[in-house]
Amino acid sequence: MTTLLPAGTEIEKRSSARSAAAMVAFLAFGVVLPLLVRGASNVFYTDTDFLIRYAVVLYAAVKLALVLSQRAIRPVSGVFWIFVYTCMGVAPLAQLTTGRSTALAIQVDDQMLTGASLLTLLGCVCFDIAYHSRLRRPPADMTRMRVHRLRGIRVLRIFSIAALAAGLFYIVQVGGVAVFFLSRQEAGAALDAINPDSGQALRAIISGAGSVANLCALIFYIHVVRTREHALAILDVILMVALVLMNVVVNNPISNSRYWVLAVLFGLVLPLIRGRKALFNLAILGGTLASIFVFPLSDITRRAAGTQAPLQVDSVWTMIATKDYDQFTMLANTLGYTADHGLSWGMQALGPLLFWVPRVGWPDKPYDTGVEVGIWMNNSNLNLSAPLWAEAWINFGLLGVVLAFVGLGVLARRLDTAYRADVLGMGSVGYLGISIFAGYLFILMRGSLLQSMGRLMILAISILILTTVANGRERSTP
């Protein structure tokens, strides 16, 4: 009894700390920040409009608090609720109270904005129900589990060499290392110049192979070093140094989109955290706050030197309302687009599914959803987002939103369940793929899906090459 008491006391302390963190997070995200947004009001709006948009903020704040309070680490659902809270909750609320918005909002009216809020809530509810539903009962014999293991250090070496070669090819194609340290505008122009007649598919594969493969190789080597499951040779040290340098070049925050930088950071941080819930909670809290106060300020490398507009910040809420969070507005614009053109009934989804087909061989290939809606808006800038709600709506309307978020909820639950402490203790590397996917969920949620498919395909292929399914040892707990 005396030996169990300290352990029980330690568990109680950790539970109390998680509960305290969850309560503080809820008060900050669900009460304090919305009150600050409301206090910044300088235009007229109805209480009904405020409550509808606040409902999204409150829902996401409650879910973030629950993610923090749970004993288990839930990376995929954590990222999902960060995105909903900031992009589909706080940003629209700030747009309402400040009377400011992106230039894209000129196409929409109050009815469409209200519809976008209600559609956002519908997607959240569908995700939540699916995430917490048990569609099948686990088999009675759960003494042994199937886990993903590294195929072997030799496979990792060969994959790393191939990834480095792909990275070098990527660097040569865009014009050298210096291009990656100019600006996103210039790096994007250099990438677009690669075989322009082939369309975006080839360029997406080249950039994905050069960036994603090197990130995956580095993350798997971090796992090998931490677990010491394989003896490291001098070749492994050389490869790790080369991978670090390559990632600094191809995945740096100067020439890459900020959403991809978020994916890289989560992919690197979560494997380092592993099963430490306190550190995971700090990452969720820090990520949420950074998405509000830091992310909009990190736009200084978007354009070439001399063309960047000077940074003007009236308030943090005006900055959030007017700068980068166009997802809510683009969802409303998508409602307007379908009101004029109708639903595509799955035709728009063929673009992401068959992204690898070059446009020269498929002249009628659908454009990115953001581009399609941007053309309807007569917008000169077609680099527009299309959040998952918009992608689902433009294809099948309400049914599409329900199916998309039910499916995402089921997938998120499966991935989060695989990120358990007992699985981590079996030497599984499955959590590495989950970590990278959790970060990449920022990009999938933002859209357009067609733009995100190239890197997602390389990520899936990399995981398949590096891992194999094997029986885990007996579980220590039933």
XYZ file of C-alpha atoms in Angstrom:
478
model
C 0.000 0.000 0.000
C 2.792 2.392 0.835
C 4.420 1.826 -2.545
C 1.202 2.509 -4.424
C 0.358 5.734 -2.654
C 3.076 7.897 -4.223
C 2.169 6.624 -7.688
C -1.497 7.326 -7.052
C -0.676 10.740 -5.720
C 1.410 11.479 -8.801
C -1.447 10.419 -11.078
C -3.842 12.637 -9.147
C -1.461 15.585 -9.436
C -1.179 15.122 -13.190
C -4.947 14.842 -13.529
C -5.407 18.003 -11.492
C -2.837 19.821 -13.625
C -4.626 18.770 -16.817
C -7.979 19.872 -15.408
C -6.516 23.233 -14.383
C -4.985 23.732 -17.835
C -8.306 22.848 -19.467
C -10.209 25.310 -17.286
C -7.729 28.116 -17.957
C -7.860 27.372 -21.682
C -11.653 27.433 -21.733
C -11.819 30.727 -19.858
C -9.181 32.272 -22.116
C -10.453 30.928 -25.447
C -14.178 30.752 -24.712
C -14.695 33.864 -22.563
C -11.808 36.337 -22.384
C -10.771 36.503 -26.044
C -14.358 36.722 -27.363
C -15.037 39.539 -24.880
C -11.938 41.330 -26.134
C -13.146 40.906 -29.708
C -16.554 42.268 -28.748
C -14.884 45.163 -26.956
C -13.163 46.122 -30.204
C -16.541 46.724 -31.810
C -16.906 49.945 -33.767
C -19.802 49.042 -36.069
C -23.401 48.001 -35.612
C -24.332 44.329 -35.651
C -27.182 42.372 -34.144
C -26.879 40.154 -31.097
C -28.148 37.279 -33.220
C -25.264 37.635 -35.682
C -22.802 37.804 -32.809
C -24.217 34.731 -31.072
C -24.216 32.674 -34.271
C -20.533 33.337 -34.878
C -19.719 33.076 -31.183
C -21.306 29.608 -31.172
C -18.439 28.352 -33.369
C -15.866 29.964 -31.054
C -17.504 28.501 -27.950
C -17.847 25.028 -29.467
C -14.192 24.911 -30.492
C -13.068 26.354 -27.135
C -14.915 23.606 -25.264
C -13.376 20.929 -27.492
C -9.870 22.355 -27.083
C -10.347 22.323 -23.306
C -11.434 18.669 -23.459
C -8.385 17.784 -25.573
C -6.207 19.308 -22.844
C -8.062 17.589 -19.989
C -7.812 14.070 -21.384
C -5.010 11.797 -20.293
C -4.378 10.595 -23.837
C -2.663 12.646 -26.522
C -5.008 13.481 -29.412
C -2.908 15.218 -32.098
C -5.333 15.037 -35.030
C -8.375 16.285 -33.161
C -6.206 18.913 -31.462
C -5.154 20.358 -34.827
C -8.728 20.180 -36.124
C -10.084 22.260 -33.248
C -7.231 24.789 -33.432
C -8.115 25.385 -37.079
C -11.829 25.675 -36.365
C -11.287 27.987 -33.409
C -9.036 30.450 -35.202
C -9.976 30.326 -38.876
C -13.695 29.597 -38.668
C -14.407 31.123 -35.246
C -12.252 34.010 -34.052
C -11.505 35.477 -37.496
C -15.202 35.667 -38.560
C -16.112 37.066 -35.146
C -13.455 39.768 -35.515
C -14.726 40.562 -39.014
C -18.209 41.050 -37.608
C -17.254 43.275 -34.673
C -14.673 45.431 -36.457
C -16.638 45.800 -39.660
C -13.459 44.937 -41.550
C -12.788 41.991 -43.779
C -10.691 40.800 -46.658
C -11.432 42.262 -50.082
C -13.005 38.917 -50.956
C -16.065 39.684 -48.834
C -17.504 42.091 -51.402
C -19.164 39.140 -53.127
C -21.220 37.993 -50.139
C -24.145 39.292 -48.128
C -25.208 38.761 -44.512
C -27.377 35.788 -45.426
C -24.435 33.948 -46.979
C -22.216 34.768 -43.993
C -24.832 33.388 -41.620
C -25.123 30.311 -43.803
C -21.351 29.863 -43.649
C -21.451 29.936 -39.829
C -24.264 27.389 -39.681
C -22.475 25.171 -42.200
C -19.323 25.385 -40.082
C -21.284 24.261 -37.018
C -22.809 21.381 -38.984
C -19.361 20.143 -39.991
C -18.105 20.404 -36.407
C -21.087 18.465 -35.042
C -20.687 15.725 -37.670
C -16.957 15.456 -36.919
C -17.642 15.329 -33.181
C -20.337 12.663 -33.384
C -18.246 10.462 -35.681
C -15.128 10.943 -33.548
C -16.859 9.752 -30.391
C -18.904 6.957 -31.962
C -17.745 3.362 -31.776
C -18.790 1.861 -35.074
C -17.670 -1.604 -34.104
C -16.819 -3.352 -30.876
C -13.222 -4.449 -30.380
C -12.640 -8.194 -30.574
C -12.516 -10.068 -27.282
C -8.907 -11.164 -27.773
C -6.879 -7.977 -27.565
C -3.794 -9.462 -25.936
C -1.757 -8.856 -29.049
C -1.779 -5.836 -31.327
C -0.581 -5.051 -34.802
C 1.808 -2.115 -34.855
C 3.815 -0.331 -37.527
C 7.554 -0.811 -37.267
C 10.484 0.569 -39.212
C 11.365 -1.841 -42.005
C 15.007 -1.581 -41.071
C 17.882 0.817 -40.867
C 19.042 -0.226 -44.328
C 15.683 0.752 -45.836
C 15.868 4.091 -44.039
C 19.357 4.695 -45.439
C 18.293 3.923 -49.004
C 15.162 6.066 -48.630
C 17.207 8.955 -47.218
C 19.650 8.830 -50.127
C 16.733 8.840 -52.570
C 15.104 11.736 -50.707
C 18.324 13.744 -50.806
C 18.594 13.079 -54.537
C 15.005 14.264 -55.002
C 15.805 17.356 -52.966
C 18.851 18.146 -55.109
C 16.796 17.689 -58.268
C 14.163 20.047 -56.846
C 16.810 22.661 -56.031
C 18.337 22.455 -59.517
C 14.939 22.706 -61.195
C 13.988 25.944 -59.451
C 17.347 27.566 -60.074
C 19.579 26.891 -57.085
C 19.696 27.201 -53.305
C 19.448 31.002 -53.334
C 15.878 30.870 -54.682
C 14.689 29.247 -51.464
C 15.827 32.237 -49.401
C 14.214 35.022 -51.464
C 10.450 35.126 -50.947
C 7.423 32.904 -51.450
C 6.471 34.930 -54.499
C 9.833 34.425 -56.196
C 10.125 30.783 -55.153
C 6.606 30.158 -56.459
C 7.430 31.819 -59.772
C 10.560 29.659 -60.097
C 8.495 26.534 -59.397
C 5.851 27.557 -61.946
C 8.603 27.885 -64.560
C 9.348 24.156 -64.360
C 7.982 22.645 -67.579
C 4.993 25.032 -67.731
C 3.237 22.995 -70.426
C 2.826 20.032 -68.065
C 0.474 21.817 -65.687
C 0.643 21.770 -61.905
C 0.687 18.001 -61.440
C 4.368 17.500 -62.329
C 5.448 20.510 -60.304
C 3.482 19.285 -57.285
C 5.205 15.913 -57.471
C 8.673 17.466 -57.846
C 8.212 19.850 -54.921
C 6.510 17.167 -52.826
C 9.276 14.639 -53.394
C 11.919 17.223 -52.588
C 10.283 18.527 -49.410
C 8.090 15.795 -47.916
C 10.462 12.878 -48.470
C 13.321 14.703 -46.752
C 11.083 15.681 -43.848
C 9.920 12.079 -43.404
C 13.470 10.732 -43.549
C 14.643 13.203 -40.905
C 11.710 12.440 -38.587
C 12.315 8.697 -38.850
C 15.995 9.200 -38.063
C 15.000 11.223 -35.000
C 12.969 8.203 -33.889
C 15.930 5.881 -34.418
C 18.201 8.113 -32.365
C 15.677 8.440 -29.531
C 14.774 4.754 -29.259
C 18.259 3.366 -30.015
C 16.642 0.346 -31.672
C 19.352 0.256 -34.339
C 23.063 0.845 -34.084
C 24.146 3.962 -35.960
C 27.092 3.926 -38.335
C 29.087 6.856 -39.658
C 26.906 6.735 -42.772
C 23.830 7.414 -40.625
C 25.486 10.450 -39.048
C 26.376 11.802 -42.485
C 22.842 11.215 -43.739
C 21.286 12.938 -40.721
C 23.498 15.995 -41.174
C 22.650 16.083 -44.881
C 18.923 15.738 -44.114
C 19.027 18.606 -41.636
C 20.739 20.839 -44.193
C 18.353 19.790 -46.945
C 15.315 20.520 -44.778
C 16.710 23.940 -43.909
C 16.782 24.676 -47.631
C 13.586 23.122 -49.001
C 11.351 23.471 -45.921
C 12.421 26.846 -44.573
C 9.729 29.408 -43.610
C 10.986 32.016 -46.096
C 9.993 30.355 -49.361
C 7.272 28.008 -48.122
C 3.675 28.752 -47.239
C 3.022 29.271 -43.581
C 0.582 26.352 -43.487
C 3.309 24.035 -44.735
C 5.672 25.471 -42.106
C 3.043 24.609 -39.473
C 2.889 21.061 -40.850
C 6.683 20.781 -40.651
C 6.769 22.111 -37.080
C 4.054 19.743 -35.865
C 5.700 16.854 -37.685
C 8.986 17.562 -35.900
C 7.650 18.544 -32.480
C 5.136 15.735 -31.900
C 7.724 12.921 -32.298
C 9.939 14.740 -29.789
C 7.010 15.003 -27.371
C 5.985 11.369 -27.825
C 3.879 10.475 -24.778
C 4.493 13.577 -22.653
C 1.005 14.993 -22.192
C 2.204 18.162 -20.452
C 4.366 19.080 -23.439
C 1.543 18.240 -25.830
C -0.777 20.558 -23.907
C 1.810 23.316 -24.151
C 2.008 22.734 -27.904
C -1.796 22.997 -28.246
C -1.985 26.134 -26.108
C 1.007 27.715 -27.821
C -0.245 26.755 -31.265
C -3.663 28.290 -30.639
C -2.248 31.547 -29.305
C 0.343 31.717 -32.099
C -2.379 31.233 -34.715
C -4.015 34.416 -33.434
C -1.130 36.678 -32.449
C 1.884 35.436 -34.469
C 0.654 33.789 -37.663
C -0.768 36.976 -39.267
C 2.520 38.807 -38.573
C 4.602 36.118 -40.274
C 3.683 37.317 -43.760
C 6.836 39.381 -44.254
C 8.349 36.910 -46.720
C 5.329 36.612 -49.008
C 6.483 39.062 -51.690
C 9.747 40.033 -53.324
C 11.865 42.735 -51.770
C 10.538 46.185 -52.537
C 7.002 45.003 -53.328
C 5.887 44.103 -49.819
C 3.282 46.477 -48.451
C 4.245 48.070 -45.135
C 2.825 46.339 -42.100
C 0.012 48.369 -40.563
C -1.588 47.075 -37.399
C -4.503 49.013 -35.913
C -5.301 46.173 -33.529
C -4.784 42.445 -33.437
C -8.483 41.923 -34.212
C -8.391 44.179 -37.265
C -5.286 42.353 -38.444
C -6.988 38.967 -38.082
C -10.114 40.276 -39.818
C -8.343 41.732 -42.836
C -5.178 39.751 -43.543
C -4.888 36.037 -44.025
C -7.893 34.167 -42.713
C -10.065 34.083 -45.816
C -11.441 30.575 -45.206
C -14.762 31.713 -43.745
C -15.246 34.334 -46.446
C -14.379 31.834 -49.177
C -16.937 29.409 -47.756
C -19.553 32.157 -48.054
C -18.346 32.921 -51.579
C -18.690 29.232 -52.445
C -22.323 29.393 -51.313
C -22.779 32.317 -53.695
C -21.023 30.448 -56.502
C -23.286 27.412 -56.159
C -26.339 29.669 -55.965
C -25.423 30.848 -59.480
C -23.926 27.685 -60.994
C -25.402 24.884 -58.926
C -23.536 21.961 -57.350
C -20.950 20.040 -59.335
C -22.263 16.649 -58.120
C -18.803 15.193 -57.750
C -17.153 16.637 -60.847
C -15.120 19.115 -58.767
C -13.850 16.243 -56.607
C -12.345 14.540 -59.656
C -9.581 17.159 -59.713
C -8.042 16.138 -56.355
C -8.674 12.436 -56.985
C -6.951 12.538 -60.389
C -4.524 15.362 -59.620
C -1.655 13.437 -61.208
C -3.266 13.593 -64.666
C -1.637 16.510 -66.574
C -3.955 19.188 -67.874
C -2.550 18.789 -71.403
C -4.053 15.302 -71.438
C -7.266 16.389 -69.726
C -8.245 19.861 -70.988
C -11.477 19.870 -68.950
C -9.739 19.006 -65.693
C -11.373 21.006 -62.854
C -9.444 23.929 -61.447
C -8.768 24.309 -57.737
C -12.020 25.129 -55.988
C -10.500 28.395 -54.765
C -9.521 29.272 -58.338
C -12.951 28.327 -59.684
C -14.722 30.529 -57.153
C -12.141 33.294 -57.672
C -12.886 33.361 -61.399
C -16.598 33.681 -60.619
C -15.720 36.606 -58.336
C -13.642 38.287 -61.085
C -10.805 38.416 -58.592
C -7.332 39.180 -59.933
C -5.650 37.062 -57.239
C -6.632 33.429 -57.668
C -4.422 32.090 -54.871
C -7.461 31.591 -52.681
C -8.316 29.006 -50.093
C -11.226 26.605 -50.207
C -11.813 25.126 -46.747
C -13.026 21.581 -46.449
C -16.588 22.807 -45.891
C -16.456 24.587 -49.259
C -14.976 21.546 -51.016
C -17.717 19.335 -49.612
C -20.503 21.828 -50.354
C -19.549 22.542 -53.974
C -19.703 18.823 -54.724
C -22.792 17.517 -52.894
C -24.222 20.334 -50.763
C -25.388 19.462 -47.242
C -24.926 15.751 -47.893
C -21.334 16.395 -48.907
C -20.606 18.336 -45.701
C -22.108 15.579 -43.553
C -20.216 12.794 -45.330
C -16.909 14.665 -45.440
C -16.839 15.499 -41.742
C -18.190 12.156 -40.611
C -15.390 10.547 -42.603
C -12.802 12.924 -41.179
C -14.091 12.262 -37.655
C -13.761 8.498 -38.102
C -10.247 8.872 -39.536
C -9.201 11.256 -36.760
C -10.393 8.836 -34.086
C -8.507 5.925 -35.633
C -5.297 7.931 -35.885
C -5.589 9.437 -32.405
C -6.345 6.021 -30.921
C -3.132 4.703 -32.478
C -1.206 7.431 -30.610
C -1.557 5.627 -27.273
C 1.135 5.218 -24.657
C 1.002 1.421 -24.849
C 1.542 1.501 -28.615
C 4.416 3.967 -28.250
C 6.002 1.561 -25.788
C 6.020 -1.248 -28.354
C 8.522 0.488 -30.599
C 5.837 1.450 -33.085
C 6.707 4.114 -35.646
C 3.078 4.634 -36.580
C 3.003 7.735 -34.416
C 5.505 9.376 -36.784
C 3.097 9.213 -39.693
C 0.273 10.393 -37.436
C 2.416 13.340 -36.317
C 3.147 14.413 -39.885
C -0.483 13.963 -40.958
C -1.710 15.976 -37.959
C 0.424 18.891 -39.084
C -0.647 18.435 -42.693
C -4.276 18.614 -41.612
C -3.853 22.405 -41.462
C -3.336 22.364 -45.234
C -6.145 19.903 -45.949
C -8.575 21.947 -43.870
C -7.545 25.203 -45.550
C -7.704 23.859 -49.101
C -7.851 23.772 -51.954
C -7.630 19.984 -51.962
C -6.183 19.898 -55.473
C -3.164 21.906 -54.305
C -2.568 19.610 -51.327
C -2.711 16.244 -53.076
C 0.882 16.167 -54.381
C 2.517 16.357 -50.960
C -0.125 14.093 -49.437
C 0.650 11.389 -52.010
C 4.388 11.617 -51.325
C 3.684 11.449 -47.585
C 1.587 8.293 -47.974
C 4.192 6.635 -50.221
C 6.985 7.532 -47.799
C 5.142 5.966 -44.858
C 4.410 2.819 -46.867
C 8.064 2.453 -47.863
C 9.487 3.018 -44.391
C 7.061 0.992 -42.279
C 5.791 -2.533 -42.044
C 2.989 -4.047 -39.982
C 3.994 -6.515 -37.296
C 2.476 -8.086 -34.216
C 3.102 -6.096 -31.059
C 3.996 -7.711 -27.786
C 1.314 -8.338 -25.217
C -0.346 -5.304 -23.795
C 0.387 -4.445 -20.211
C -3.178 -3.254 -19.611
C -6.437 -4.828 -20.747
